[in-house]
Amino acid sequence: MNASVQIVNLGNEGPIKLVQAITNILSDDDERNTFREECAMLIKDRNATGLIEKCLSKRNAIFEHKNEETVLGCFLILFHLLNILSTKKENLIELTPQICQQILENGQNCEVKLKVVTNLYNMLPSKSSFQFKVLLMIVNFANENKIISMLQNLLLNFDAMIQNWEIETEEKRKIYLILSNAIEQNGNASLSQEYLMKYLDTFDSNDKNMTQPEVKEAAVKAAIGAIKSPINSLVNHQNILEIAPIQQLKKHENYADLFELVRIFNEDNFEAFLNFSKKNKNLFEKYEIEIKECSSKMRLLSLCTLASQKDSISYSSISSALKVELEEVEDWVVMATQAGLMEARMDQLEKSVLIFSSKCREFDKPQWISLQNKLNQWKENVRSLLITIKRTNEIQSNGNL
């Protein structure tokens, strides 16, 4: 560490406790005495940087200590020293990444190390770019050591956090992509897809970086993810067709068919999917996409589209649209309801499905017209109800007279 800084407004209690705790951890008497004497001189000279360096030089011994609370306590005091260095922000920016690198230099005792650096992250000034850099190091370390699940609470608040950071778009892209890859390796495909979509959504059609191979690779990956989990995309309101890098696939000779399949899952019906799958079996094999599984999901999406267009759907209409037997219709309605695509009630006597609400796969002019018609109908119903109430009140008033 090259920063030359002094301890400011620091009493003796914190540093002395830190030195004593580390001294008790050391097993060799000569090492303990030397460490104690050197630290005493640094405290006397009020040299915070030197004391931090000296304590960090014993980090391996600290991490080997069996009591986790003692380990975390030692580093909390050390981070306290870091935070009360001179008011120059440059010193904190310089020292913090160096300390993190030393703590995370290997995967030994990785869980407690992650807790230590997470504590440091929480102590840093918010809305700062170097807090973001520390988070990058945390995520990379957790990913490399397969403990990304330990960051679950941190990731839940990530969207709010990133809005506060003073970081450039390129840095946002970096963290989104790292998180997507890390979470995917941890087995959460849905959340991984969500962060991948956030990464792609930072690009627009005029962005020069759109031509970079990693952007195209991410777009292809997101397209495949949307095809494999189209219902999640719909429920989470992810309109992948509006994202610029996905639009670029449409113009690429190698990915135009993949884009068309994404379009079908977002906008079209089961019959369109059947026609496409018959002509493009190689595409499904190339991207390891199961046609049978896609067929089931496409049937649910087609049923969702029907539900968004009508208040009541006959069993025969559903059977025709989904290419299934009449006896199977109720099963598909139940599955669509359980998937959160719609709320409905089946009338077995009338052989129809009454729709209360449904997800909308797209919202263009026809959907606006439908919404306007429903609002007009509700307006008319309310008007009629008010007239009825008024007449009833008048009748009751006259009767009382």
XYZ file of C-alpha atoms in Angstrom:
401
model
C 0.000 0.000 0.000
C 1.481 3.340 -1.053
C -1.034 5.695 0.544
C 0.508 7.691 3.348
C -2.180 8.522 5.881
C -2.465 9.137 9.585
C -4.915 7.973 12.240
C -7.399 10.751 12.854
C -9.348 11.115 16.113
C -8.600 7.528 17.040
C -8.365 6.455 20.633
C -6.135 3.621 21.739
C -8.853 1.136 22.647
C -9.740 -0.135 19.132
C -6.219 -0.719 17.827
C -5.059 -2.206 21.125
C -7.963 -4.673 21.139
C -7.184 -5.644 17.551
C -3.499 -6.197 18.278
C -4.302 -8.181 21.414
C -6.810 -10.399 19.582
C -4.344 -11.189 16.795
C -1.527 -11.722 19.313
C -3.631 -14.325 21.124
C -4.231 -16.139 17.832
C -0.522 -16.433 16.968
C 1.050 -19.641 18.254
C 4.786 -18.819 18.150
C 6.036 -16.773 21.126
C 8.724 -14.930 19.169
C 6.229 -14.077 16.437
C 3.771 -12.818 19.038
C 6.322 -10.608 20.777
C 7.615 -9.158 17.518
C 4.116 -8.476 16.257
C 3.087 -6.805 19.535
C 6.160 -4.560 19.612
C 5.870 -3.510 15.980
C 2.169 -2.718 16.357
C 2.808 -0.731 19.540
C 5.253 1.455 17.633
C 2.735 2.001 14.789
C 0.016 2.956 17.260
C 2.392 5.350 19.012
C 3.228 6.954 15.652
C -0.503 7.025 14.808
C 0.257 5.267 11.522
C -3.071 3.697 10.557
C -1.912 2.446 7.178
C 1.079 0.695 8.683
C -1.082 -0.902 11.374
C -3.583 -2.154 8.787
C -0.751 -3.624 6.708
C 0.819 -5.292 9.718
C -2.495 -6.836 10.820
C -3.275 -8.010 7.290
C 0.101 -9.748 7.149
C -1.321 -12.137 9.787
C -4.572 -12.752 7.873
C -3.869 -16.455 7.244
C -3.421 -17.083 10.949
C -6.604 -15.124 11.705
C -8.645 -17.137 9.214
C -7.331 -20.397 10.650
C -8.785 -19.512 14.051
C -11.616 -21.828 15.043
C -13.860 -19.122 16.509
C -15.617 -17.353 13.620
C -16.819 -14.512 15.852
C -13.216 -13.731 16.768
C -12.238 -13.694 13.082
C -15.102 -11.402 12.125
C -14.398 -9.172 15.140
C -10.742 -8.713 14.196
C -11.615 -7.573 10.709
C -14.434 -5.311 11.892
C -11.925 -3.369 14.004
C -9.501 -3.311 11.103
C -12.218 -1.942 8.800
C -13.027 0.635 11.463
C -9.434 1.831 11.158
C -9.840 1.980 7.414
C -12.964 4.117 7.684
C -11.417 6.699 10.019
C -8.395 7.412 7.879
C -7.922 10.952 6.644
C -10.912 12.519 4.973
C -9.350 12.227 1.534
C -11.617 9.943 -0.460
C -8.663 8.902 -2.641
C -7.084 7.061 0.284
C -10.173 4.921 0.839
C -10.494 4.221 -2.884
C -6.874 3.091 -3.031
C -6.787 1.006 0.127
C -10.125 -0.807 -0.072
C -9.543 -2.910 -3.237
C -6.034 -3.808 -2.049
C -7.383 -5.094 1.259
C -10.094 -7.101 -0.510
C -7.573 -8.659 -2.871
C -5.411 -9.789 0.014
C -8.344 -11.241 1.937
C -9.738 -13.064 -1.108
C -6.387 -14.230 -2.490
C -7.346 -17.925 -2.305
C -10.349 -20.177 -1.727
C -9.349 -21.421 1.715
C -11.893 -20.621 4.453
C -13.977 -19.126 1.657
C -17.247 -18.816 3.564
C -15.851 -16.763 6.430
C -13.811 -14.694 3.981
C -16.990 -13.878 2.089
C -18.625 -12.756 5.334
C -15.618 -10.592 6.151
C -15.578 -8.785 2.821
C -19.370 -8.437 2.840
C -19.012 -6.646 6.188
C -16.478 -4.321 4.577
C -18.849 -3.699 1.677
C -21.632 -2.719 4.077
C -19.316 -0.264 5.878
C -18.294 1.584 2.720
C -19.950 4.850 1.656
C -23.056 4.111 -0.377
C -23.544 5.445 -3.898
C -19.818 5.053 -4.545
C -18.062 3.452 -7.491
C -15.514 1.694 -5.287
C -18.321 0.050 -3.308
C -19.404 -1.356 -6.655
C -15.844 -2.626 -7.303
C -15.887 -4.433 -3.970
C -19.199 -6.048 -4.896
C -17.693 -7.252 -8.169
C -14.898 -8.899 -6.218
C -17.412 -10.453 -3.813
C -19.537 -11.912 -6.612
C -16.523 -13.234 -8.518
C -15.117 -14.862 -5.378
C -18.484 -16.404 -4.471
C -18.881 -17.693 -8.012
C -15.379 -19.175 -8.214
C -15.866 -20.985 -4.914
C -19.472 -22.036 -5.622
C -21.001 -20.184 -2.681
C -23.106 -17.658 -4.614
C -26.143 -18.763 -2.585
C -24.619 -16.923 0.408
C -25.359 -13.652 -1.408
C -29.075 -14.309 -1.722
C -30.160 -11.404 0.523
C -27.748 -9.065 -1.218
C -29.103 -9.988 -4.639
C -32.715 -9.417 -3.575
C -31.985 -5.694 -3.155
C -29.669 -5.442 -6.130
C -31.919 -3.406 -8.428
C -32.381 -0.728 -5.796
C -28.664 -0.708 -5.041
C -27.528 -0.307 -8.628
C -29.708 2.770 -9.047
C -27.749 4.450 -6.244
C -24.266 3.671 -7.516
C -22.293 6.336 -9.331
C -21.266 3.945 -12.080
C -21.170 4.015 -15.853
C -23.346 1.872 -18.112
C -20.378 -0.342 -18.945
C -19.926 -1.202 -15.274
C -23.616 -2.004 -14.930
C -23.319 -4.361 -17.884
C -20.353 -6.049 -16.278
C -22.131 -6.783 -13.002
C -25.335 -7.930 -14.728
C -23.403 -10.402 -16.879
C -21.299 -11.678 -13.983
C -24.395 -12.188 -11.854
C -26.246 -13.960 -14.647
C -23.403 -16.428 -15.206
C -22.820 -16.963 -11.479
C -26.476 -17.571 -10.689
C -26.797 -19.940 -13.644
C -23.942 -22.050 -12.285
C -25.756 -22.104 -8.956
C -28.767 -23.697 -10.679
C -31.256 -20.807 -10.754
C -32.019 -20.518 -14.482
C -34.951 -18.140 -14.010
C -33.020 -15.532 -12.006
C -30.031 -15.929 -14.314
C -32.260 -15.152 -17.289
C -33.609 -12.091 -15.481
C -30.133 -10.606 -15.044
C -29.179 -11.523 -18.602
C -32.209 -9.583 -19.828
C -31.169 -6.601 -17.696
C -27.731 -6.752 -19.301
C -29.147 -6.783 -22.828
C -31.619 -4.042 -21.991
C -28.745 -1.590 -21.442
C -28.127 -1.530 -25.208
C -30.039 0.426 -27.814
C -30.032 0.175 -31.597
C -27.420 2.948 -31.938
C -24.964 1.432 -29.480
C -21.630 0.676 -31.168
C -20.990 -2.143 -28.695
C -23.911 -4.116 -30.155
C -21.530 -5.756 -32.640
C -19.305 -7.237 -29.946
C -19.260 -11.064 -29.909
C -20.166 -11.281 -26.213
C -23.311 -9.205 -26.821
C -24.429 -11.459 -29.652
C -23.624 -14.527 -27.565
C -25.684 -13.145 -24.685
C -28.589 -12.375 -27.050
C -28.601 -15.937 -28.371
C -28.447 -17.307 -24.830
C -31.337 -15.077 -23.745
C -33.387 -16.118 -26.773
C -32.909 -19.786 -25.936
C -33.758 -19.094 -22.288
C -36.959 -17.304 -23.286
C -37.951 -20.239 -25.502
C -37.320 -22.759 -22.744
C -39.148 -20.690 -20.113
C -41.684 -18.570 -21.996
C -44.226 -18.605 -19.184
C -41.717 -17.134 -16.723
C -40.939 -14.403 -19.239
C -44.628 -13.586 -19.585
C -45.370 -13.640 -15.862
C -42.300 -11.443 -15.183
C -43.319 -9.020 -17.959
C -40.148 -9.606 -19.964
C -40.843 -8.530 -23.553
C -37.720 -9.887 -25.159
C -38.679 -8.751 -28.676
C -38.250 -5.102 -27.695
C -34.603 -5.557 -26.710
C -32.162 -4.232 -29.331
C -29.607 -7.104 -29.314
C -32.466 -9.587 -29.779
C -33.728 -7.558 -32.728
C -30.258 -7.862 -34.251
C -30.689 -11.645 -34.417
C -33.525 -11.134 -36.879
C -31.075 -9.677 -39.386
C -28.398 -12.336 -38.901
C -28.442 -15.245 -41.328
C -27.404 -17.721 -38.635
C -29.995 -16.618 -36.072
C -33.033 -15.451 -38.054
C -34.832 -18.760 -37.442
C -34.079 -18.560 -33.729
C -35.547 -15.061 -33.625
C -38.662 -16.304 -35.428
C -39.161 -18.998 -32.815
C -38.869 -16.371 -30.066
C -41.453 -14.279 -31.899
C -43.854 -17.227 -32.099
C -43.566 -17.842 -28.359
C -44.212 -14.171 -27.661
C -46.975 -13.408 -30.150
C -48.272 -16.354 -32.142
C -50.328 -19.500 -31.576
C -49.857 -23.234 -31.327
C -50.574 -23.844 -35.001
C -47.776 -21.466 -36.005
C -45.443 -23.326 -33.642
C -46.400 -26.682 -35.162
C -45.664 -25.455 -38.670
C -42.332 -23.986 -37.599
C -41.215 -27.071 -35.668
C -41.921 -29.347 -38.624
C -39.702 -27.264 -40.895
C -36.883 -26.546 -38.420
C -36.177 -29.724 -36.460
C -32.428 -29.127 -36.779
C -32.743 -25.847 -34.875
C -34.245 -27.628 -31.865
C -31.426 -30.173 -31.915
C -28.763 -27.482 -32.315
C -29.885 -25.543 -29.232
C -30.974 -28.611 -27.234
C -34.601 -27.494 -27.088
C -37.203 -30.199 -26.439
C -40.039 -29.964 -28.978
C -42.467 -31.876 -26.744
C -41.860 -29.556 -23.800
C -42.166 -26.508 -26.040
C -45.446 -27.848 -27.420
C -46.947 -27.994 -23.934
C -45.862 -24.459 -23.102
C -47.055 -23.152 -26.455
C -50.494 -24.677 -25.830
C -50.678 -22.844 -22.496
C -49.658 -19.582 -24.131
C -52.238 -20.048 -26.889
C -54.904 -20.637 -24.256
C -53.724 -17.466 -22.511
C -54.225 -15.535 -25.756
C -57.768 -16.872 -26.122
C -58.520 -15.871 -22.541
C -57.312 -12.316 -23.169
C -59.678 -11.961 -26.142
C -62.949 -13.247 -24.697
C -64.883 -13.381 -21.441
C -66.082 -16.892 -22.216
C -64.486 -19.634 -24.315
C -66.170 -22.831 -25.420
C -64.469 -26.156 -24.878
C -64.596 -26.758 -28.621
C -62.733 -23.497 -29.351
C -59.990 -24.458 -26.906
C -59.812 -27.968 -28.345
C -59.409 -26.569 -31.849
C -56.788 -23.952 -30.919
C -54.675 -26.332 -28.824
C -55.128 -29.376 -31.093
C -56.279 -31.550 -28.185
C -59.276 -33.760 -27.508
C -62.333 -32.263 -25.773
C -61.683 -34.514 -22.782
C -58.278 -32.849 -22.270
C -59.528 -29.249 -22.274
C -60.197 -29.036 -18.538
C -56.692 -30.292 -17.746
C -55.179 -27.515 -19.848
C -57.373 -24.898 -18.195
C -56.226 -26.100 -14.769
C -52.562 -25.995 -15.836
C -52.916 -22.472 -17.250
C -54.542 -21.328 -14.018
C -51.867 -22.931 -11.859
C -49.173 -21.282 -14.002
C -50.659 -17.888 -13.183
C -51.649 -17.181 -16.784
C -55.312 -16.614 -16.042
C -58.120 -16.782 -13.501
C -61.124 -18.725 -14.725
C -64.007 -21.003 -13.792
C -65.174 -23.991 -15.818
C -68.858 -24.496 -16.551
C -69.075 -28.214 -17.233
C -72.763 -28.109 -18.127
C -72.309 -25.406 -20.757
C -68.898 -26.756 -21.778
C -67.345 -23.322 -21.498
C -64.683 -21.473 -19.514
C -65.564 -18.165 -17.865
C -62.571 -15.819 -17.830
C -62.077 -13.425 -14.915
C -58.585 -12.199 -15.839
C -55.589 -13.238 -17.905
C -52.053 -12.258 -18.786
C -51.667 -10.336 -22.030
C -48.910 -11.666 -24.298
C -48.800 -8.468 -26.329
C -50.406 -5.066 -26.041
C -50.952 -3.402 -29.394
C -53.925 -1.662 -31.032
C -56.339 -4.651 -30.748
C -55.621 -4.887 -27.020
C -56.222 -1.160 -26.554
C -59.550 -1.487 -28.380
C -60.514 -4.443 -26.194
C -59.572 -2.515 -23.055
C -61.594 0.483 -24.227
C -64.637 -1.710 -24.863
C -64.382 -3.230 -21.397
C -64.029 0.173 -19.763
C -67.072 1.438 -21.670
C -69.029 -1.603 -20.561
C -68.015 -1.102 -16.944
C -68.926 2.575 -17.218
C -72.368 1.671 -18.537
C -72.851 -0.909 -15.780
C -71.947 1.617 -13.102
C -74.272 4.200 -14.650
C -77.142 1.714 -14.669
C -76.414 0.764 -11.062
C -76.461 4.404 -9.956
C -79.790 4.985 -11.720
C -81.262 1.939 -9.998
C -80.029 3.109 -6.583
C -81.447 6.595 -7.186
C -84.860 5.232 -8.167
C -84.931 2.920 -5.147
C -84.142 5.813 -2.826
C -86.899 7.906 -4.420
C -89.448 5.115 -4.004
C -88.468 4.637 -0.354
C -88.683 8.385 0.283
C -92.164 8.606 -1.272
C -93.319 5.612 0.741
C -92.142 7.196 3.976
C -94.163 10.305 3.157
